[in-house]
Coordinates of C-alpha atoms in Angstrom, one line a residue:
M1 CA 161.6 164.6 223.4
E2 CA 162.8 168.1 224.3
K3 CA 162.1 169.6 227.7
N4 CA 163.2 172.6 229.8
D5 CA 162.5 173.0 233.5
F6 CA 160.7 169.6 233.9
I7 CA 160.0 166.9 236.5
F8 CA 159.2 163.3 235.7
E9 CA 158.1 161.3 238.7
N10 CA 157.3 157.5 239.2
Q11 CA 157.3 156.7 235.5
D12 CA 158.5 153.8 233.4
L13 CA 160.2 155.7 230.5
S14 CA 161.8 152.6 228.9
D15 CA 160.1 153.3 225.6
K16 CA 160.8 157.0 225.5
S17 CA 163.7 158.8 223.8
F18 CA 165.1 162.1 225.1
S19 CA 167.0 164.5 222.9
H20 CA 167.5 167.8 224.8
L21 CA 166.9 168.3 228.5
L22 CA 167.7 171.4 230.5
E23 CA 167.3 172.0 234.3
G24 CA 165.0 169.3 235.4
A25 CA 164.6 166.2 237.5
F26 CA 163.7 162.5 237.2
I27 CA 162.5 160.9 240.4
N28 CA 161.9 157.2 240.7
C29 CA 162.0 156.6 236.9
K30 CA 163.1 153.6 234.8
F31 CA 164.9 154.1 231.4
G32 CA 165.3 151.8 228.4
I33 CA 168.3 151.1 226.2
N34 CA 167.6 153.9 223.7
S35 CA 166.4 156.6 226.2
F36 CA 169.5 158.8 225.8
L37 CA 171.1 158.1 222.4
N38 CA 172.6 161.3 221.1
A39 CA 170.9 163.3 223.9
R40 CA 172.0 166.6 225.4
L41 CA 171.4 166.8 229.1
Q42 CA 172.4 169.8 231.2
D43 CA 171.7 170.6 234.9
V44 CA 169.5 167.5 235.4
V45 CA 169.1 165.5 238.6
F46 CA 168.2 161.8 238.7
K47 CA 166.9 160.5 242.1
K48 CA 166.0 156.8 242.7
C49 CA 166.2 156.0 239.0
V50 CA 167.0 152.7 237.3
F51 CA 169.4 152.5 234.3
D52 CA 169.7 148.9 233.1
E53 CA 171.8 148.4 230.0
I54 CA 171.4 152.0 228.9
S55 CA 173.4 153.4 226.0
F56 CA 174.6 156.9 226.4
K57 CA 176.2 156.8 222.9
N58 CA 177.2 160.3 221.7
C59 CA 175.3 161.8 224.7
R60 CA 176.4 165.0 226.4
L61 CA 176.1 165.0 230.2
Q62 CA 176.9 168.4 231.7
N63 CA 176.4 169.0 235.4
I64 CA 174.4 165.9 236.0
T65 CA 173.6 164.5 239.5
F66 CA 172.6 160.9 240.2
E67 CA 171.3 160.2 243.8
N68 CA 170.3 156.8 245.0
C69 CA 170.2 155.4 241.5
S70 CA 170.9 151.9 240.1
F71 CA 173.1 151.3 237.1
R72 CA 173.7 147.9 235.5
N73 CA 175.8 147.2 232.4
V74 CA 176.0 150.9 231.5
N75 CA 178.8 151.9 229.1
F76 CA 179.6 155.5 229.9
S77 CA 182.7 155.3 227.7
L78 CA 180.5 156.0 224.6
I79 CA 179.6 159.5 225.9
D80 CA 180.8 162.6 224.1
P81 CA 184.0 163.1 226.2
S82 CA 184.1 166.9 225.7
F83 CA 180.8 167.4 227.5
F84 CA 180.9 165.2 230.5
S85 CA 180.6 166.2 234.2
I86 CA 178.7 164.0 236.7
K87 CA 178.2 163.5 240.4
I88 CA 177.0 160.2 241.7
F89 CA 175.9 159.8 245.4
N90 CA 174.6 156.7 247.3
S91 CA 174.1 154.8 244.1
S92 CA 174.7 151.2 242.9
L93 CA 176.8 150.7 239.8
I94 CA 177.4 147.1 238.5
Y95 CA 179.4 146.2 235.4
C96 CA 179.7 149.9 234.3
N97 CA 182.5 151.1 232.0
F98 CA 184.1 154.5 232.4
S99 CA 187.1 153.9 230.2
D100 CA 188.9 156.6 228.1
L101 CA 187.0 159.5 229.7
V102 CA 188.1 162.8 231.3
M103 CA 186.2 162.8 234.6
K104 CA 188.2 165.3 236.7
K105 CA 186.4 166.2 240.0
S106 CA 183.7 163.6 239.6
S107 CA 182.0 162.1 242.6
F108 CA 181.1 158.5 243.5
R109 CA 180.6 159.3 247.2
S110 CA 179.0 156.6 249.3
S111 CA 178.3 154.5 246.2
C112 CA 178.8 150.8 245.5
L113 CA 180.8 150.2 242.3
K114 CA 180.9 146.5 241.7
E115 CA 183.2 145.2 238.8
C116 CA 183.3 148.6 237.1
F117 CA 186.1 149.6 234.7
F118 CA 188.2 152.7 234.7
T119 CA 190.9 152.2 232.0
N120 CA 192.8 155.3 230.7
T121 CA 190.4 157.4 232.7
K122 CA 191.4 160.9 234.0
L123 CA 189.9 161.0 237.5
S124 CA 192.1 163.6 239.3
E125 CA 190.5 165.2 242.3
S126 CA 187.6 162.8 242.3
D127 CA 185.6 161.9 245.4
F128 CA 185.4 158.2 246.3
R129 CA 184.7 158.8 250.0
G130 CA 182.8 155.9 251.6
A131 CA 182.5 154.0 248.3
D132 CA 182.7 150.2 248.0
L133 CA 184.8 149.4 245.0
N134 CA 184.6 145.6 245.1
G135 CA 186.1 144.1 241.9
T136 CA 186.4 147.5 240.2
L137 CA 189.4 147.8 237.9
F138 CA 191.6 150.9 237.7
H139 CA 194.2 150.7 234.9
N140 CA 196.4 153.4 233.4
S141 CA 194.2 156.0 235.1
D142 CA 195.0 159.3 236.7
L143 CA 193.6 159.3 240.3
S144 CA 195.9 162.0 241.6
K145 CA 194.5 164.1 244.5
S146 CA 191.4 161.9 244.7
D147 CA 189.9 161.1 248.1
F148 CA 189.3 157.5 249.1
T149 CA 188.7 158.2 252.8
G150 CA 186.4 155.5 254.2
A151 CA 186.4 153.7 250.8
L152 CA 186.4 149.9 250.9
N153 CA 187.5 146.9 248.7
Y154 CA 189.6 148.9 246.3
S155 CA 192.4 147.3 244.3
I156 CA 194.6 150.0 242.7
D157 CA 198.0 149.1 241.3
F158 CA 200.1 152.2 241.9
K159 CA 202.6 151.0 239.2
T160 CA 199.9 151.4 236.5
N161 CA 197.9 154.3 238.0
N162 CA 198.8 157.8 239.2
I163 CA 197.8 158.0 242.9
K164 CA 200.0 161.0 243.7
K165 CA 198.6 163.0 246.6
C166 CA 195.5 160.7 247.0
V167 CA 193.9 160.4 250.4
F168 CA 193.4 156.9 251.8
S169 CA 192.2 155.6 255.2
H170 CA 193.9 153.1 257.4
P171 CA 193.8 150.0 257.5
E172 CA 192.3 149.8 253.9
V173 CA 195.3 151.6 252.5
L174 CA 197.4 148.5 253.1
K175 CA 195.6 146.8 250.2
L176 CA 197.9 149.0 247.9
L177 CA 200.7 146.7 249.0
T178 CA 199.2 143.6 247.4
F179 CA 200.8 144.6 244.1
L180 CA 204.3 144.5 245.6
D181 CA 204.4 140.7 245.9
I182 CA 205.6 141.0 249.5
I183 CA 204.8 139.2 252.7
I184 CA 203.6 141.2 255.7
K185 CA 203.7 139.6 259.2

């Protein structure tokens, strides 16, 4: 389905497939596994939407905003990496994979990321303020200049990740010391 300047509201779109979407919004919608295969999305806002086991394979996501959305078992690493810019706010992400992507200046502000994966991911200058990162893995990723102010439950090994000039809050920043195999009294 091709659409420009559109709004879909309160719809189950699990059986729909989108190919080219420009400047529009989805509000309180549900999507199926094949909804976005090979799709081109630009300047699209998703609010209160559900993405369960969605495949974004070969999808282009440019200037996409997700607000109050729910993601479960979504593999973002299959996205076309040359056309990928997203902002995620107040959303729930469970078992999502963001590996091998360039995501500079992305936002996950005030979101809950549970057991997500960021391996070989370029996240410099990203916004994790107020995020809950319980069980989320960062490995061999560039987090330089990212903001973790007010973030909780992160586990970031500074020996395998670039955290240069990151901003962290006290006392949560002390969790960075767990990878030093030291005892703090």
